[in-house]
XYZ file of C-alpha atoms in Angstrom:
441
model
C 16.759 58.496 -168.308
C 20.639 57.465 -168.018
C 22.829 58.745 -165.749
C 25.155 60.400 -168.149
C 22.863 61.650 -170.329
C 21.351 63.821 -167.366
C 24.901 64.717 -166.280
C 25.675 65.873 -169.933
C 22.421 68.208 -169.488
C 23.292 69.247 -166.265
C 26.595 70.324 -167.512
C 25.494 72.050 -170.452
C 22.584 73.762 -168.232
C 25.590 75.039 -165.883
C 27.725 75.962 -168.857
C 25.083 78.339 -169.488
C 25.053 79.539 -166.287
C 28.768 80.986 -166.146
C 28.026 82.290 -169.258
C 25.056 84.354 -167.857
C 27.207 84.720 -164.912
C 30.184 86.607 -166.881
C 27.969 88.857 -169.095
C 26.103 90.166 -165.952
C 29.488 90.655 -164.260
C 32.017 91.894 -166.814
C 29.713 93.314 -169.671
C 26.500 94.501 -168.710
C 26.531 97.890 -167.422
C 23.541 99.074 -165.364
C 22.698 102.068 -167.667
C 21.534 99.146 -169.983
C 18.659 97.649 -168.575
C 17.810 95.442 -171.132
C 20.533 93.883 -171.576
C 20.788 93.423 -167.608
C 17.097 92.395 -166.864
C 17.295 89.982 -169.963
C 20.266 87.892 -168.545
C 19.118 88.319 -165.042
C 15.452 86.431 -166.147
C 17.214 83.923 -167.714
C 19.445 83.383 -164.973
C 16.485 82.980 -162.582
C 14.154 80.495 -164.265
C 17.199 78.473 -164.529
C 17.752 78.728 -160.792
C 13.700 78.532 -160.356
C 13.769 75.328 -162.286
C 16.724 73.970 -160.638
C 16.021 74.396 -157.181
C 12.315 73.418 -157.632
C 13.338 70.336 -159.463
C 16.574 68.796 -158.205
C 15.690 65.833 -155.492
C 19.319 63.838 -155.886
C 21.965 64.371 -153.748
C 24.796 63.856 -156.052
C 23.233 66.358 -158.270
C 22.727 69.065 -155.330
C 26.151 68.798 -154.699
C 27.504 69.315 -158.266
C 25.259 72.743 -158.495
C 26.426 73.864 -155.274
C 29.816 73.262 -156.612
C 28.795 75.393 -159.423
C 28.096 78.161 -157.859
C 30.830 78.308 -155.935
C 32.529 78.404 -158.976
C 30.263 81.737 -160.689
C 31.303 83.150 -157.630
C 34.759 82.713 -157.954
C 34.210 83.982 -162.117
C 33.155 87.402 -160.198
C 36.326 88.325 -158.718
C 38.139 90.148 -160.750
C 34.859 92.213 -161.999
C 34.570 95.860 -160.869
C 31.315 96.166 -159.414
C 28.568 97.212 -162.487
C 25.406 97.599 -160.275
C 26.629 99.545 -157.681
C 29.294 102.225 -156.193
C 29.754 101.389 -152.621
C 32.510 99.880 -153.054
C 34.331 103.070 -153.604
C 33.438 104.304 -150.156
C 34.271 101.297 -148.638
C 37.614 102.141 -150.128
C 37.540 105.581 -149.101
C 37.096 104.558 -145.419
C 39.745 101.323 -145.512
C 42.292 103.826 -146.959
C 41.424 106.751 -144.550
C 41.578 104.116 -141.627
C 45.327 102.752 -143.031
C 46.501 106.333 -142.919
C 45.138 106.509 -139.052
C 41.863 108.453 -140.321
C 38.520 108.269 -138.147
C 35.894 107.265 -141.221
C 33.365 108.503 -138.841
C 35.174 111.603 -138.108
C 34.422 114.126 -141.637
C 32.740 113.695 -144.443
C 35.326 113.110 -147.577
C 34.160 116.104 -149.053
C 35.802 117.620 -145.902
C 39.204 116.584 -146.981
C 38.739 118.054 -150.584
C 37.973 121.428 -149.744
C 40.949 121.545 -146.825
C 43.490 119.612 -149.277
C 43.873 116.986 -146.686
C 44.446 114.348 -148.908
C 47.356 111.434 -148.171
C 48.767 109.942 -151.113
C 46.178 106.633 -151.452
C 43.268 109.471 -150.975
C 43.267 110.511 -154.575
C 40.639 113.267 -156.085
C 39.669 110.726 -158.689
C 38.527 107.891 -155.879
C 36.858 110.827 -154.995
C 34.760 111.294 -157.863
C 33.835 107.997 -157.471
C 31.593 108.221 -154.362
C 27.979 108.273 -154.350
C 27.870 109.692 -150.670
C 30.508 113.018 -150.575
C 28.083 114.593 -148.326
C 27.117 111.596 -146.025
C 29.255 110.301 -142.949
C 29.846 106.953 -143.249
C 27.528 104.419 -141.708
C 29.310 100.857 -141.925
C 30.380 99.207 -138.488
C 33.279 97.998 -137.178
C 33.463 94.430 -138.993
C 33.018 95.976 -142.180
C 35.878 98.585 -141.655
C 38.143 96.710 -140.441
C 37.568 94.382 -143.859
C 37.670 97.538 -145.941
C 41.119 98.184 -144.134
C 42.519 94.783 -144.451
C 41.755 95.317 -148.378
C 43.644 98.491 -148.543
C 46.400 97.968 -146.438
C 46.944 95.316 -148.434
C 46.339 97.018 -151.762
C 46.633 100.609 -150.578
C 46.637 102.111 -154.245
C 44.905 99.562 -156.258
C 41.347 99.908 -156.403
C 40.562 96.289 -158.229
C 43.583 94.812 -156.097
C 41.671 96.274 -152.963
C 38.221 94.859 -154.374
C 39.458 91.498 -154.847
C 40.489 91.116 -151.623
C 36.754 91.945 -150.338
C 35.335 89.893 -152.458
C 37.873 87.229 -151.643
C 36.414 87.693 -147.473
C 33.023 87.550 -149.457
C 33.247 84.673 -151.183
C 34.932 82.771 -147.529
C 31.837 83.711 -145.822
C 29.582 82.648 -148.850
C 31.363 79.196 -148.571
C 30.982 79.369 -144.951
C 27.098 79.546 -145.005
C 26.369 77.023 -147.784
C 28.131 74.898 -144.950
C 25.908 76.084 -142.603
C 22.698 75.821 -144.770
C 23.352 72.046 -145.186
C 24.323 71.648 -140.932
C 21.238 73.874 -140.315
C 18.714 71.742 -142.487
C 20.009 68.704 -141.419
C 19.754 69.640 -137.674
C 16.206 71.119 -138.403
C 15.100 67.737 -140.203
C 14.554 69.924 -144.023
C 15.018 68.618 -147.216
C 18.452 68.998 -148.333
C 18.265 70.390 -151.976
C 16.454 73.472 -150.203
C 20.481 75.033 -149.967
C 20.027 75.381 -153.494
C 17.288 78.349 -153.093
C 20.402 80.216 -151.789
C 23.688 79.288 -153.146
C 22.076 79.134 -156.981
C 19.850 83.130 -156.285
C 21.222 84.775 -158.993
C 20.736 88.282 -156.492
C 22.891 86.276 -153.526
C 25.399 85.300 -156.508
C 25.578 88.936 -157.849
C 25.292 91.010 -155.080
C 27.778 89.507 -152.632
C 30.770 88.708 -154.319
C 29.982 89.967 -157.426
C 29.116 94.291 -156.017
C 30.500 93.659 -152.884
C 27.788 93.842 -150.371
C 28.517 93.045 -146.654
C 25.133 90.948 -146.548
C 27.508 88.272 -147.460
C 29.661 88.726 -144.155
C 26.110 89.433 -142.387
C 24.539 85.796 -143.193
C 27.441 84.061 -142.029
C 27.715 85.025 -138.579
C 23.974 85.197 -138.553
C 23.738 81.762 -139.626
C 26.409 80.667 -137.577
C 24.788 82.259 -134.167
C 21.609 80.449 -135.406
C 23.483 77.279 -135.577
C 25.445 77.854 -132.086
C 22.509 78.590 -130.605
C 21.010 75.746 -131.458
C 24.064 73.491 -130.419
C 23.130 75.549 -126.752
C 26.154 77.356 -127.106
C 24.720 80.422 -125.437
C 28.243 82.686 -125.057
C 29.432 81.865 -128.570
C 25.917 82.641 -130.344
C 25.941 85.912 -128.320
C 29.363 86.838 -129.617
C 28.954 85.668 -133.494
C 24.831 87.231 -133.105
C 27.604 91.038 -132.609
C 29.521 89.905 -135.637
C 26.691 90.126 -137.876
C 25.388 93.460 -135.920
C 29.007 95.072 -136.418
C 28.734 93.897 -140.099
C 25.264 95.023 -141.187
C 23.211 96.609 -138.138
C 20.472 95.027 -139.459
C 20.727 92.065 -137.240
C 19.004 94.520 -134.313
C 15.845 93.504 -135.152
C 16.354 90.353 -134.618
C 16.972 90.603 -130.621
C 13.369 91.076 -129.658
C 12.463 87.501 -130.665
C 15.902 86.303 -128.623
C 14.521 87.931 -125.339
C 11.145 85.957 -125.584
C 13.121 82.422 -126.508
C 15.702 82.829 -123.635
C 14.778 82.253 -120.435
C 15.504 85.829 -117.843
C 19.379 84.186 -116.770
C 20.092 83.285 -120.106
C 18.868 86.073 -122.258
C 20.882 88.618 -119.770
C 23.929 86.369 -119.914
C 23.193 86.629 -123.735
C 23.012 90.547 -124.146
C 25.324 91.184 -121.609
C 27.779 89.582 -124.351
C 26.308 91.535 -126.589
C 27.001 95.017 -125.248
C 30.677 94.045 -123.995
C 31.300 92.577 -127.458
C 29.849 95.823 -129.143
C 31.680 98.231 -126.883
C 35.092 96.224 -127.730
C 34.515 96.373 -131.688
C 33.080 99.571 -131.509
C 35.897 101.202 -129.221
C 38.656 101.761 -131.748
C 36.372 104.022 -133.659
C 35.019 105.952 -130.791
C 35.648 109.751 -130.399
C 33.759 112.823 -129.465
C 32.706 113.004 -133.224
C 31.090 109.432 -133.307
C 27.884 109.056 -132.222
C 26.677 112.536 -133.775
C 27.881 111.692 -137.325
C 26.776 107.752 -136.744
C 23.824 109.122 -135.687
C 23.407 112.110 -138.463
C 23.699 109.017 -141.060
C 21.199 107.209 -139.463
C 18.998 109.753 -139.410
C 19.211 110.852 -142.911
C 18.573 107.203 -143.935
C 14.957 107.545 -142.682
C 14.354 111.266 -143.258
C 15.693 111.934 -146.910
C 16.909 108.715 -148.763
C 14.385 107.215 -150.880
C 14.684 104.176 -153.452
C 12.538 101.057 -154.328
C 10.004 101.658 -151.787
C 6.588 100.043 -151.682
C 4.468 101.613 -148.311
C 6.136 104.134 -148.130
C 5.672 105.561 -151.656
C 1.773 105.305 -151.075
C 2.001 107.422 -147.962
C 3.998 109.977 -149.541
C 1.869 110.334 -152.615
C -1.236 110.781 -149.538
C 1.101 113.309 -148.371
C 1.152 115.037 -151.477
C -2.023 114.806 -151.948
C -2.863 116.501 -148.482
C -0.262 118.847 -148.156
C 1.142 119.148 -151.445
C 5.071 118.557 -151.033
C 7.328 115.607 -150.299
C 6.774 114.823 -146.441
C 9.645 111.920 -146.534
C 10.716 113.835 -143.147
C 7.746 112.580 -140.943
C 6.816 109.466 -143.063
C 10.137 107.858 -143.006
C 10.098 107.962 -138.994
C 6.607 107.285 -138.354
C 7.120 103.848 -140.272
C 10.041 103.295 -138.094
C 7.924 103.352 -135.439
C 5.290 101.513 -136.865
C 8.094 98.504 -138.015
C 9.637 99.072 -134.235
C 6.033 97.505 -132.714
C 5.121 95.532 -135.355
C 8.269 93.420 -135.117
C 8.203 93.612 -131.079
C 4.394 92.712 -131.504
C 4.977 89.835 -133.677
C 8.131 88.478 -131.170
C 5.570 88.180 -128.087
C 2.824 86.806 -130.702
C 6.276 83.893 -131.421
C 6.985 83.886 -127.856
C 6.465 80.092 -127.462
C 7.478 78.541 -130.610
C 10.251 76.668 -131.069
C 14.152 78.310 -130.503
C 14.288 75.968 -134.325
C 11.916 78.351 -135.708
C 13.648 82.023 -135.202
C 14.475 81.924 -139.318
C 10.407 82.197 -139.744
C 10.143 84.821 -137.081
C 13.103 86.773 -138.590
C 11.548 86.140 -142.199
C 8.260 88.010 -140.999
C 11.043 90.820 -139.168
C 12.832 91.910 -141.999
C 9.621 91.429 -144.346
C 8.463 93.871 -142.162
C 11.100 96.403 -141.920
C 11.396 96.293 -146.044
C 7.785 96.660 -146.550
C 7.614 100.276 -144.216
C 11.380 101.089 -145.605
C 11.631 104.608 -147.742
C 14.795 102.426 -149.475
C 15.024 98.943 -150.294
C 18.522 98.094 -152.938
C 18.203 94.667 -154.211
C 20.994 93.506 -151.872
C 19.174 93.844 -148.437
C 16.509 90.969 -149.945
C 19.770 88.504 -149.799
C 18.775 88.027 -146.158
C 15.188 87.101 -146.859
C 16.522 84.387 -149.531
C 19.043 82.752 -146.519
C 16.295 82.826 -144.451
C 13.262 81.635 -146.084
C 15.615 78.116 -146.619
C 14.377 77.341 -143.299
C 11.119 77.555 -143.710
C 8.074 76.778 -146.207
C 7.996 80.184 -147.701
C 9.135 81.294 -151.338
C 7.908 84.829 -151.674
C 11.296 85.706 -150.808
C 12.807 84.250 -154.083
C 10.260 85.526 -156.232
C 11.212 88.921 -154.668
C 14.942 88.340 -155.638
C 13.688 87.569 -159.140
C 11.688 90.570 -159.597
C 13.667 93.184 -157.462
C 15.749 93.744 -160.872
C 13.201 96.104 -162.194
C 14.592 98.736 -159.605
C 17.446 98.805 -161.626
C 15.193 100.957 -164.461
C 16.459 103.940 -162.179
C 19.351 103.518 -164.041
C 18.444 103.208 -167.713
C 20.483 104.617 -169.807
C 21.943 107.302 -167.077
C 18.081 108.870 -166.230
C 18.266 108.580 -162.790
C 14.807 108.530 -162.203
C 12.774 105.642 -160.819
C 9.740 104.207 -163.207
C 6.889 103.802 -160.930
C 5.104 101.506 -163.264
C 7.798 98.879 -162.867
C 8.653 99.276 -159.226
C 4.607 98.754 -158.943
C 4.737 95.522 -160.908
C 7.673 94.474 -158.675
C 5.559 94.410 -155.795
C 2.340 93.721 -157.275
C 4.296 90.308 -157.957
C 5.569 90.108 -154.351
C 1.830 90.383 -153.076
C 0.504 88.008 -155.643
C 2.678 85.688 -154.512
C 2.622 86.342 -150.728
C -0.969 85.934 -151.271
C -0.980 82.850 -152.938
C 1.282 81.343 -150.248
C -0.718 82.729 -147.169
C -4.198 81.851 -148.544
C -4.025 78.955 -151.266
C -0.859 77.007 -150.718
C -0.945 76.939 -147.322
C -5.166 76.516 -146.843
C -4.021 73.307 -149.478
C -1.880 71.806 -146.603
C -3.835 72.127 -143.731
């Protein structure tokens, strides 16, 4: 087929693309789900096809370029899928008027009329979390405050500049991607699988989720680490913590790669590196409120749940009311050995393979979660680049059906979809574990 003749496709294929892209960031609204889940299909078998299909470089590089470019198109969109983004405002704005975030909870400065000027009642109104102390470490503040100092009464202008960081660090680990699967000896069009994910695309830069910032350092720790760099890895491994804290469950599989000098070198860095970011937040109301948030994460939130919503309907069944109190920690506990379990099982792979090993991790922690939001499956997508599994991607594509919650302003999760959502995910996983991979052996 001629060259330009496939270009001319190719461009009329991404054409459609930042079409998709604009409609699911400037018009679609998540109340209407049809309208959302029918651009966000479309959108993925386009990506499905493309990243399946694409073997030359110069075409690989014109779709990264791409979408780099839809992500750009999202940055002047208010965030349609979610409302975090108002807290992290809240915070940034408290912390610019010399405000602990972690101190009260923003009804706190309602009801007392504590309010500075940038602390309106109508940002207010906005949160989905009045009653909640905040729970988002030190990197991410100190980006929410950087937005808001610079934008300290405009909430788009503030947005922007998050998504601006975003969309740096986004940049920053497609660079990585293609240095990573180089170094590791993987095909190169697998950077595709991430930078095209309609949910990586959306989620990031377009609702401003801090898995974006999260990825990067993550990536880039995996890529110092690599390189032997042993001090910087330890140091960009706390960025991602102080981003996300999801990174924690990584550390088990570090402590079984690392010989005993290196891996106590390597934590050592960890905690001083921690303590520094952390200290400017510190005070005697900290680590109760932290810790309060935490706790109510596991005990009462619920939300896209897969495990977890089988052992609570047991518990109804046995009991007869919700027992989300003493489910949601008992999976912690079972996730906690599972994933140390699984990093002495990994003990003597390869330092090359950690992206497999924290894969399997955070497959874990989702599957015993009592709340799983579309965003924390970004992390899966980065990470399954490096590896031979997909189930991840197929997850991405199906994880819109938790957005039914939302149909037209119900508020009320259908079970039927959520269940076909994972009954996908297992399909899949299944097909991978036991067909695909018996084919290869």
């Amino acid at each position: 087929m001629p060259s330009n003749f496939l270009m001319q496709r190719h461009i009329l294929i991404s054409s459609f693309l930042i079409l998709l892209t604009i409609i699911l960031g400037y018009v679609v609204e998540r109340s209407n789900f049809v309208l959302l889940i029918g651009n966000y299909t479309l959108f993925f078998i386009i990506y499905w096809f493309i990243s399946n299909r694409i073997e030359n470089p110069k075409y690989i590089r014109f779709y990264i370029a791409i979408s780099i470019l839809l992500r750009i198109i999202l940055l002047f969109s208010l965030p349609n899928l979610s409302e975090d983004c108002y807290r992290f405002i809240w915070d940034g704005r408290l912390i610019i008027n010399g405000l602990n975030p972690f101190e009260q909870l923003p009804s706190y400065y309602i009801e007392n009329k504590i309010l500075p000027e940038s602390l309106t009642s109508e940002l207010y109104a906005q949160l989905n979390s009045k009653l909640y102390f905040t729970v988002y470490p030190p990197v991410a503040q100190a980006v929410f405050a950087i937005a808001c100092w610079i934008f300290p009464k405009s909430i788009l202008g503030s947005i922007v500049i998050m998504k601006l960081i975003l969309l740096v660090a986004e940049i920053g680990s497609i660079l990585l991607i293609i240095k990573l699967l180089k170094e590791i000896k993987l095909p190169e069009k697998n950077v595709l699988l991430y930078t095209l994910n309609p949910l990586v695309i959306i989620e990031t830069v377009g609702n401003v989720h801090f898995e974006g910032l999260l990825i990067f350092f993550l990536l880039l720790s995996f890529w110092l680490l690599v390189k032997f760099n042993w001090v910087g890895s330890a140091i960009t491994m706390t960025l991602a913590i102080a981003s996300k804290l999801i990174p924690l469950l990584f550390l088990p599989f570090l402590i079984t790669k690392l010989n005993f000098k290196r891996s106590m070198l390597y934590f050592l860095v960890i905690g001083i590196t921690l303590l520094i970011l952390f200290f400017p937040l510190i005070n005697s109301f900290f680590f109760n409120h932290f810790g309060e948030s935490l706790n109510l994460y596991f005990r009462q939130f619920e939300f896209n749940a897969s495990a977890y919503y089988i052992a609570r309907w047991i518990g109804y069944q046995i009991e007869g009311h919700n027992l989300v109190a003493t489910i949601g920690p008992a999976l912690a506990i079972i996730t906690f050995l599972s994933i140390i379990t699984l990093a002495i099982q990994k003990r003597k792979e390869d330092i090359r393979n950690l992206p497999e090993s924290w894969l399997f991790a955070i497959s874990i922690y989702l599957l015993f979660a009592t709340t799983v939001h579309p965003w924390y499956l970004t992390l899966l997508v980065a990470l399954s680049v490096f590896t031979k599994w997909r189930y991840a991607m197929v997850w991405s594509g199906v994880a819109i059906l938790s957005h039914s919650h939302y149909w037209n302003d119900i508020f009320k999760e259908n079970y039927g979809l959520i269940a076909m959502e994972y009954g996908f995910v297992m399909l899949f996983v299944m097909y991978e574990f036991f067909v695909k991979n018996s084919k290869k052996v």
